[in-house]
Amino acid sequence: MSMKSMNHLSSILNDNRLTRPNFSDWLRDLNIVLNMETLGYILETQHENMKSAREVLKNLRELYEENNRIAQYEISKELFRERMQEGTKVGAHVQKMIRQI
């Protein structure tokens, strides 16, 4: 991970020190930082032999593009099958549709 992103991640924890009332917020922030660290390490080691950003992007597309298409199809299918129930408010129906996305 770059030094700039490391400073940003550490500032999340520095700004939100653990106190008893904020445990759940602190734990959430800690999980975010640890997940980003892990993701950064995986991406760096997986792509360290690639010469350009174009090669890295091509590799990531090969790995994830098909799954993305499948996910888009499944979400579209669910949205097109969704019907508003008689007597429900439009706002509630829209919120339900947004949650599916």
mmCIF file of C-alpha atoms in Angstrom:
data_model
loop_
_atom_site.group_PDB
_atom_site.id
_atom_site.type_symbol
_atom_site.label_atom_id
_atom_site.label_comp_id
_atom_site.label_asym_id
_atom_site.label_seq_id
_atom_site.Cartn_x
_atom_site.Cartn_y
_atom_site.Cartn_z
ATOM 1 C CA MET A 1 0.000 0.000 0.000
ATOM 2 C CA SER A 2 1.181 3.490 -0.685
ATOM 3 C CA MET A 3 2.355 5.703 2.142
ATOM 4 C CA LYS A 4 -0.478 8.169 1.520
ATOM 5 C CA SER A 5 -3.170 5.506 1.899
ATOM 6 C CA MET A 6 -1.422 4.113 4.994
ATOM 7 C CA ASN A 7 -1.589 7.556 6.626
ATOM 8 C CA HIS A 8 -5.245 7.843 5.703
ATOM 9 C CA LEU A 9 -6.037 4.428 7.166
ATOM 10 C CA SER A 10 -4.120 5.070 10.370
ATOM 11 C CA SER A 11 -5.875 8.422 10.746
ATOM 12 C CA ILE A 12 -9.198 6.558 10.855
ATOM 13 C CA LEU A 13 -8.052 4.749 13.982
ATOM 14 C CA ASN A 14 -6.274 7.779 15.455
ATOM 15 C CA ASP A 15 -9.377 9.940 15.089
ATOM 16 C CA ASN A 16 -11.638 7.309 16.636
ATOM 17 C CA ARG A 17 -9.874 5.966 19.704
ATOM 18 C CA LEU A 18 -11.599 3.252 21.683
ATOM 19 C CA THR A 19 -13.794 4.334 24.567
ATOM 20 C CA ARG A 20 -16.539 2.250 26.097
ATOM 21 C CA PRO A 21 -19.502 3.978 24.434
ATOM 22 C CA ASN A 22 -18.009 3.873 20.927
ATOM 23 C CA PHE A 23 -16.951 0.213 20.819
ATOM 24 C CA SER A 24 -19.137 -0.753 17.839
ATOM 25 C CA ASP A 25 -17.952 2.263 15.796
ATOM 26 C CA TRP A 26 -14.326 1.561 16.713
ATOM 27 C CA LEU A 27 -14.679 -2.124 15.802
ATOM 28 C CA ARG A 28 -16.238 -1.214 12.449
ATOM 29 C CA ASP A 29 -13.374 1.190 11.720
ATOM 30 C CA LEU A 30 -10.802 -1.423 12.729
ATOM 31 C CA ASN A 31 -12.390 -3.964 10.378
ATOM 32 C CA ILE A 32 -12.313 -1.430 7.537
ATOM 33 C CA VAL A 33 -8.622 -0.724 8.105
ATOM 34 C CA LEU A 34 -7.694 -4.405 8.382
ATOM 35 C CA ASN A 35 -9.691 -5.330 5.279
ATOM 36 C CA MET A 36 -8.025 -2.557 3.287
ATOM 37 C CA GLU A 37 -4.591 -3.669 4.492
ATOM 38 C CA THR A 38 -5.322 -7.250 3.455
ATOM 39 C CA LEU A 39 -6.724 -6.182 0.103
ATOM 40 C CA GLY A 40 -3.719 -3.965 -0.565
ATOM 41 C CA TYR A 41 -1.289 -6.752 0.288
ATOM 42 C CA ILE A 42 -3.110 -9.256 -1.926
ATOM 43 C CA LEU A 43 -3.246 -6.859 -4.872
ATOM 44 C CA GLU A 44 0.414 -5.918 -4.495
ATOM 45 C CA THR A 45 1.695 -9.487 -4.284
ATOM 46 C CA GLN A 46 -0.634 -10.825 -6.959
ATOM 47 C CA HIS A 47 0.379 -8.174 -9.486
ATOM 48 C CA GLU A 48 3.975 -7.388 -8.519
ATOM 49 C CA ASN A 49 5.405 -9.021 -11.674
ATOM 50 C CA MET A 50 3.165 -7.068 -14.024
ATOM 51 C CA LYS A 51 4.856 -4.213 -15.835
ATOM 52 C CA SER A 52 2.017 -1.745 -16.261
ATOM 53 C CA ALA A 53 -1.314 -0.691 -14.848
ATOM 54 C CA ARG A 54 -2.890 -1.883 -18.090
ATOM 55 C CA GLU A 55 -1.720 -5.453 -17.360
ATOM 56 C CA VAL A 56 -3.083 -5.270 -13.818
ATOM 57 C CA LEU A 57 -6.443 -3.987 -15.056
ATOM 58 C CA LYS A 58 -6.616 -6.685 -17.738
ATOM 59 C CA ASN A 59 -5.941 -9.355 -15.116
ATOM 60 C CA LEU A 60 -8.591 -7.972 -12.755
ATOM 61 C CA ARG A 61 -11.139 -7.892 -15.574
ATOM 62 C CA GLU A 62 -10.381 -11.509 -16.441
ATOM 63 C CA LEU A 63 -10.879 -12.493 -12.818
ATOM 64 C CA TYR A 64 -14.032 -10.543 -11.994
ATOM 65 C CA GLU A 65 -15.844 -9.406 -15.131
ATOM 66 C CA GLU A 66 -17.808 -12.637 -15.614
ATOM 67 C CA ASN A 67 -19.009 -12.612 -12.011
ATOM 68 C CA ASN A 68 -20.057 -8.994 -12.478
ATOM 69 C CA ARG A 69 -22.180 -9.888 -15.510
ATOM 70 C CA ILE A 70 -23.860 -12.693 -13.611
ATOM 71 C CA ALA A 71 -24.592 -10.403 -10.661
ATOM 72 C CA GLN A 72 -26.026 -7.730 -12.971
ATOM 73 C CA TYR A 73 -28.251 -10.328 -14.623
ATOM 74 C CA GLU A 74 -29.532 -11.652 -11.295
ATOM 75 C CA ILE A 75 -30.294 -8.158 -9.981
ATOM 76 C CA SER A 76 -32.074 -7.206 -13.214
ATOM 77 C CA LYS A 77 -34.130 -10.397 -13.083
ATOM 78 C CA GLU A 78 -35.222 -9.680 -9.504
ATOM 79 C CA LEU A 79 -36.105 -6.072 -10.304
ATOM 80 C CA PHE A 80 -38.156 -6.965 -13.383
ATOM 81 C CA ARG A 81 -40.105 -9.602 -11.439
ATOM 82 C CA GLU A 82 -40.848 -7.247 -8.553
ATOM 83 C CA ARG A 83 -44.436 -6.017 -8.429
ATOM 84 C CA MET A 84 -45.903 -3.316 -6.242
ATOM 85 C CA GLN A 85 -48.520 -4.755 -3.903
ATOM 86 C CA GLU A 86 -51.979 -3.248 -3.953
ATOM 87 C CA GLY A 87 -52.413 -0.667 -1.224
ATOM 88 C CA THR A 88 -48.722 -0.103 -0.531
ATOM 89 C CA LYS A 89 -47.143 3.312 -0.745
ATOM 90 C CA VAL A 90 -44.921 4.143 -3.691
ATOM 91 C CA GLY A 91 -42.120 5.301 -1.401
ATOM 92 C CA ALA A 92 -42.050 1.966 0.426
ATOM 93 C CA HIS A 93 -41.952 0.111 -2.893
ATOM 94 C CA VAL A 94 -39.112 2.294 -4.188
ATOM 95 C CA GLN A 95 -37.136 1.716 -0.979
ATOM 96 C CA LYS A 96 -37.615 -2.036 -1.377
ATOM 97 C CA MET A 97 -36.330 -1.848 -4.968
ATOM 98 C CA ILE A 98 -33.305 0.213 -3.906
ATOM 99 C CA ARG A 99 -32.439 -2.317 -1.176
ATOM 100 C CA GLN A 100 -32.378 -5.064 -3.814
ATOM 101 C CA ILE A 101 -29.707 -3.204 -5.729
#
